[in-house]
CSV table of C-alpha atoms in Angstrom, one decimal:
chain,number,residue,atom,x,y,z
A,248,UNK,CA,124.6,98.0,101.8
A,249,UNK,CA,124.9,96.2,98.9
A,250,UNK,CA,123.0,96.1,95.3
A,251,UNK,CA,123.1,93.6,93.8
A,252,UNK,CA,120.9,92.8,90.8
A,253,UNK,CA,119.5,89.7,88.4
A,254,UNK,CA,118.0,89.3,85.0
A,255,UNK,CA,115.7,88.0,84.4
A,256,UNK,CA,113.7,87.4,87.5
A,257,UNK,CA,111.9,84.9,85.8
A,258,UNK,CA,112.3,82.7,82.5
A,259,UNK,CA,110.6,79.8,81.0
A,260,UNK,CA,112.5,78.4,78.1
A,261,UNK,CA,112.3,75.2,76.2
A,262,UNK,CA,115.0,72.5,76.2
A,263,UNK,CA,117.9,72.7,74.5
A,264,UNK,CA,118.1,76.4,74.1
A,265,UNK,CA,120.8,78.3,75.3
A,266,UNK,CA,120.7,81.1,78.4
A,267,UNK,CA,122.5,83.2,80.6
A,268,UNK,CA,121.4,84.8,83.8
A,269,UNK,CA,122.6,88.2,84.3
A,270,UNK,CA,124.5,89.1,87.5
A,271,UNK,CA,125.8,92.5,88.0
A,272,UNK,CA,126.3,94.3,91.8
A,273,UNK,CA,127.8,98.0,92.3
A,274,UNK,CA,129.4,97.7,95.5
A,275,UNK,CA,133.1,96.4,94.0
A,276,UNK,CA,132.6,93.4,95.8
A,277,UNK,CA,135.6,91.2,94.9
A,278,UNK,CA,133.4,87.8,95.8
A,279,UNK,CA,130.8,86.3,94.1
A,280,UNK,CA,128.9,83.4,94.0
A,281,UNK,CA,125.9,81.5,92.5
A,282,UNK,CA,123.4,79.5,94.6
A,283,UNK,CA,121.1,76.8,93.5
A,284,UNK,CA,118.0,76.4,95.3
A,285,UNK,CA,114.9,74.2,94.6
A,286,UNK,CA,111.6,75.6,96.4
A,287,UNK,CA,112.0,75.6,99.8
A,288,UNK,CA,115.1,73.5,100.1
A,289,UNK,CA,118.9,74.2,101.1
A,290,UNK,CA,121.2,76.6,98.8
A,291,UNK,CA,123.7,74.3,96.9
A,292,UNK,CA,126.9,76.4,95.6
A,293,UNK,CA,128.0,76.1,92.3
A,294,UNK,CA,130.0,78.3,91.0
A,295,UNK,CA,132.2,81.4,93.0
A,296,UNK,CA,134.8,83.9,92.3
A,297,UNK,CA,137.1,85.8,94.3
A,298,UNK,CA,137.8,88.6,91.4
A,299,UNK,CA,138.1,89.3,87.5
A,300,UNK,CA,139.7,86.4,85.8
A,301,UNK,CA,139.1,83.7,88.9
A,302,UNK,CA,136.2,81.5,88.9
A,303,UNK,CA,135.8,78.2,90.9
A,304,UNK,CA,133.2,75.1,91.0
A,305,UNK,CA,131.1,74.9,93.9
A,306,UNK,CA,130.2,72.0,95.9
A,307,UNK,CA,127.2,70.5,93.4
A,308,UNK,CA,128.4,69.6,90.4
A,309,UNK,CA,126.9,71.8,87.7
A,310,UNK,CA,126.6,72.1,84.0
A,311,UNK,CA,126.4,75.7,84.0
A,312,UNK,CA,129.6,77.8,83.4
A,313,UNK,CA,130.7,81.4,84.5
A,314,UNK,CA,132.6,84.5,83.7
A,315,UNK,CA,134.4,87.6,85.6
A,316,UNK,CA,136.2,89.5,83.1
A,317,UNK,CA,134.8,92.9,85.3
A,318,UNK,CA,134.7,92.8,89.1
A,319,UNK,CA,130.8,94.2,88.9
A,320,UNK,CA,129.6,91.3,86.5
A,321,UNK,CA,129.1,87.8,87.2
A,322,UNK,CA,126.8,85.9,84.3
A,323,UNK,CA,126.1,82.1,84.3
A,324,UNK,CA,125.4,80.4,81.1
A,325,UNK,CA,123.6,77.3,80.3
A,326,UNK,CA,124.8,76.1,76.6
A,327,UNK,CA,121.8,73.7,76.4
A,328,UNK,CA,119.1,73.5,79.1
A,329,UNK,CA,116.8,70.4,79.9
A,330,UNK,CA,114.0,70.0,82.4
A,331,UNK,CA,116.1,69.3,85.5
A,332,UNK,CA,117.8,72.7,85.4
A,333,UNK,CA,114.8,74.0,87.0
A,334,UNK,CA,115.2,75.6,89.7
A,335,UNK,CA,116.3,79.5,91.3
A,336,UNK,CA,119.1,81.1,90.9
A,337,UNK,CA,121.0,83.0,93.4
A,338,UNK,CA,123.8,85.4,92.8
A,339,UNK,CA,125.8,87.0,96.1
A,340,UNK,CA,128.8,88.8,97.0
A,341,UNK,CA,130.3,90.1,99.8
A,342,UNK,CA,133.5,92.0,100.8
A,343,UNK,CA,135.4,90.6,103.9
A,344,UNK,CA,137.7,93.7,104.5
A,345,UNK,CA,139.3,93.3,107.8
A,346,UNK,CA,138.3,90.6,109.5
A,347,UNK,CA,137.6,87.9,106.4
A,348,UNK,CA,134.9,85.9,108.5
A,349,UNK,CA,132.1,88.4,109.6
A,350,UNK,CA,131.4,90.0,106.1
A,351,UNK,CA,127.3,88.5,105.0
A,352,UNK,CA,126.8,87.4,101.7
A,353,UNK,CA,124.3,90.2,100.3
A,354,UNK,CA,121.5,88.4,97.9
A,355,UNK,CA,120.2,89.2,94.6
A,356,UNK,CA,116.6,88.7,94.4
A,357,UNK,CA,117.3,85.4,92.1
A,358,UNK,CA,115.7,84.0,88.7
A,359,UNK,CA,113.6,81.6,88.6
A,360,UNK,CA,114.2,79.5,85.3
A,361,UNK,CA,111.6,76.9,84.4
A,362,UNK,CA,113.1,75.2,81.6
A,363,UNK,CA,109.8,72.9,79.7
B,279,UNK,CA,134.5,69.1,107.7
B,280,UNK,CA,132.5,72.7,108.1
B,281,UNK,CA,129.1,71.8,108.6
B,282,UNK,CA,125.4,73.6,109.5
B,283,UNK,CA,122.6,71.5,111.0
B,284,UNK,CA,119.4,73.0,111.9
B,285,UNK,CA,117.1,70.3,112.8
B,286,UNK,CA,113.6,71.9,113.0
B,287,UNK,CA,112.2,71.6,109.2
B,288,UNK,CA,109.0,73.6,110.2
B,289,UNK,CA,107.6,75.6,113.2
B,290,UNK,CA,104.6,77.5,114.1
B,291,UNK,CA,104.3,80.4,116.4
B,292,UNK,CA,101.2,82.3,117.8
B,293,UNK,CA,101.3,85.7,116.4
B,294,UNK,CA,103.0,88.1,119.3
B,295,UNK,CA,104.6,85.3,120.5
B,296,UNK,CA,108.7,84.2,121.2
B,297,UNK,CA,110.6,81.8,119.0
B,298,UNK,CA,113.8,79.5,119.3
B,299,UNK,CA,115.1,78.4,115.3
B,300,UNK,CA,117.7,75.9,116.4
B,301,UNK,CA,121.2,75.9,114.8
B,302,UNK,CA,124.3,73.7,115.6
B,303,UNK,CA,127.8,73.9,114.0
B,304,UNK,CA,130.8,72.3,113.6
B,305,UNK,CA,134.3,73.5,112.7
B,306,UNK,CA,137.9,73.5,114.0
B,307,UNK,CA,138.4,76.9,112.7
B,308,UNK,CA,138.6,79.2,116.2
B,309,UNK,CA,138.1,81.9,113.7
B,310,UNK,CA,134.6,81.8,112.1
B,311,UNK,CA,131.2,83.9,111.8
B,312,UNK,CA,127.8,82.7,111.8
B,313,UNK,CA,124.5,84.6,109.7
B,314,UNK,CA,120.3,84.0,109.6
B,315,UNK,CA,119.1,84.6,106.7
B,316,UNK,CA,115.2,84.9,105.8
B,317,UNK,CA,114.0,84.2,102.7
B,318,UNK,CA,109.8,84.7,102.2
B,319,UNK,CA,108.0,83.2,99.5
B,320,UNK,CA,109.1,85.9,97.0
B,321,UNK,CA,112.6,84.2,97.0
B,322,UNK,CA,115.1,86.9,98.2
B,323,UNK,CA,117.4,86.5,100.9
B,324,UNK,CA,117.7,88.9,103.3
B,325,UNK,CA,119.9,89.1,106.1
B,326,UNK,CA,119.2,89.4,109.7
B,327,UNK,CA,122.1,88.8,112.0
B,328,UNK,CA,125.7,88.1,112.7
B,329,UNK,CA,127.7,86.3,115.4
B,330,UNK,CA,131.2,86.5,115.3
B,331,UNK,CA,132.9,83.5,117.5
B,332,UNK,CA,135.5,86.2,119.4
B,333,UNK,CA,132.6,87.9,120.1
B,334,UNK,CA,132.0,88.0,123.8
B,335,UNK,CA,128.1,89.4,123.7
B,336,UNK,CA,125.0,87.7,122.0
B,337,UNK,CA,124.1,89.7,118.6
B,338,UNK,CA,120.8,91.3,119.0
B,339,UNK,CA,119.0,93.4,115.9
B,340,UNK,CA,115.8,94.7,116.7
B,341,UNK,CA,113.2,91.8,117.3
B,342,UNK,CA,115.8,89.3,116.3
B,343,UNK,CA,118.4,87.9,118.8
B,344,UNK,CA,121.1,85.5,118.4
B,345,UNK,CA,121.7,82.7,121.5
B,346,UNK,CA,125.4,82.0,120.8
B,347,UNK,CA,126.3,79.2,122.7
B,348,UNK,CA,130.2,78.4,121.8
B,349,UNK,CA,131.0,75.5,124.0
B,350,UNK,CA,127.7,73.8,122.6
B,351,UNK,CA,128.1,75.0,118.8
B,352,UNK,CA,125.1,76.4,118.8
B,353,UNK,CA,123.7,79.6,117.7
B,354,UNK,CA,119.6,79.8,118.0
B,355,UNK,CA,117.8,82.0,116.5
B,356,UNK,CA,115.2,84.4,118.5
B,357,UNK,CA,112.3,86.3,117.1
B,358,UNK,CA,110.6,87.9,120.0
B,359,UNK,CA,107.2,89.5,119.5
B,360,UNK,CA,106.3,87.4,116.3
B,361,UNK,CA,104.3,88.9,113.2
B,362,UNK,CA,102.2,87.4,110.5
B,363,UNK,CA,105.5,88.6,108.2
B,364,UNK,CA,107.2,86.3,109.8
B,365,UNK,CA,106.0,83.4,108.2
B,366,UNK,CA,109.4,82.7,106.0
B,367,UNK,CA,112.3,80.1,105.6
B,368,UNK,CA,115.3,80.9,107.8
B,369,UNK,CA,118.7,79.7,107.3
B,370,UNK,CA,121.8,79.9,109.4
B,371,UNK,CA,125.0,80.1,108.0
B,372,UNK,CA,128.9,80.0,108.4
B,373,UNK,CA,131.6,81.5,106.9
B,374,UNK,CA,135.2,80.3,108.9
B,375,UNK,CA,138.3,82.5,108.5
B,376,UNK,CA,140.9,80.2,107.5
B,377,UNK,CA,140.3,78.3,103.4
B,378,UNK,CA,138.5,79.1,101.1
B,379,UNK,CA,135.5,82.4,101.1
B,380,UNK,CA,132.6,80.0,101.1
B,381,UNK,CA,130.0,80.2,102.9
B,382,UNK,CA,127.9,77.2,104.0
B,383,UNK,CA,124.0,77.0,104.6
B,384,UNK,CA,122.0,74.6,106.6
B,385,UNK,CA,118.9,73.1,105.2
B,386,UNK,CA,116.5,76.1,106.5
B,387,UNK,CA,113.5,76.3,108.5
B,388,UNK,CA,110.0,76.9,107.8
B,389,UNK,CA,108.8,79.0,110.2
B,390,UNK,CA,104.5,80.0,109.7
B,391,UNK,CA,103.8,82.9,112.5
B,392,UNK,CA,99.4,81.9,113.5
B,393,UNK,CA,97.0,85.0,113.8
């Protein structure tokens, strides 16, 4: 089983500031990824990483950026933040020893950022 | 193109009651493995059950069952027996073997369980 944990769980900020959502599991998953969600709609990804030093863009375009300079951490950064980046958050990983297809994506519980 | 269609945005069940969340797929991959997730109204996501497409035997954990259908691309969802802690968003998902790790979600179901 997984842990996988986020910070803050939630955060109202004003525009323009600066942030970064903390992402950190203790598993040594090598995969990582971050999901955008608007209440009770589909995940869109937007960023992933398959280890330290490799990050990738996700399907929806995104003005967030990312690090992985250690497997366990995973942060996304907003250099400026306006109203429409409000939304949650979701960070995963998962492990896909052996067979690569039937590992599950294990969940933080996300951060809700309301950005005013 | 990998895609995830569930096609029920919102059901309602009769607490104790069985019920079908619908979930198609499409992919070329012969290699691929399908997940529900639920996700209440706190926001987490947490994993229910997995389907792998070699795998010869419907998935069952606990109250939740998975009706794999390969020739039809389908892989319902089953809750038998359903409680009020039910009530949730429930997303199906794939993950294929060959590409890239991604995984990709359909657009969820609402699912509120009656007393």
């Amino acid at each position: 089983e997984a842990d996988i944990y986020q910070t803050p769980r939630y955060l109202v900020i004003g525009t323009g500031k600066k942030i970064t959502l903390e992402c950190s599991q203790t598993m040594g998953h090598d995969k990582m990824y971050w999901y955008q969600q608007d209440p009770g709609m589909e995940l869109h990804l937007i960023h992933y990483s398959y280890g330290v030093n490799s990050t990738e863009k996700g399907d929806l375009s995104s003005e967030s950026t990312v690090s992985r300079i250690r497997t366990e951490h995973f942060p996304l950064t907003l250099e400026s933040a306006r109203p429409s980046h409000t939304s949650q958050y979701l960070c995963a990983s998962s492990d896909p020893r052996g067979d690569l297809y039937n590992s599950p994506l294990h969940f933080g519980n996300g951060t809700r950022l309301t950005v005013t | 193109a990998q895609k995830i269609t569930q096609t029920q945005p919102g059901m309602f069940v009769q607490e104790k009651e069985a019920v079908t969340l619908d979930c198609t797929y499409d992919t070329s991959d012969p290699s691929y493995g399908l997940f529900w997730y639920k996700q209440p109204s706190s926001g987490e996501m947490i994993f229910l059950i997995y389907q792998g497409s070699y795998d010869q035997q419907n998935a069952t954990e606990g109250r939740y069952s998975l009706n794999f259908q390969k020739a039809r691309k389908s892989a319902n969802l089953v809750i038998s027996a359903s409680q009020l802690g039910d009530s949730a968003m429930y997303f199906c998902a794939m993950r294929v073997h060959s590409g890239t790790y991604k995984y990709i979600f359909g657009t969820g179901t609402r699912l509120k369980v009656l007393a």
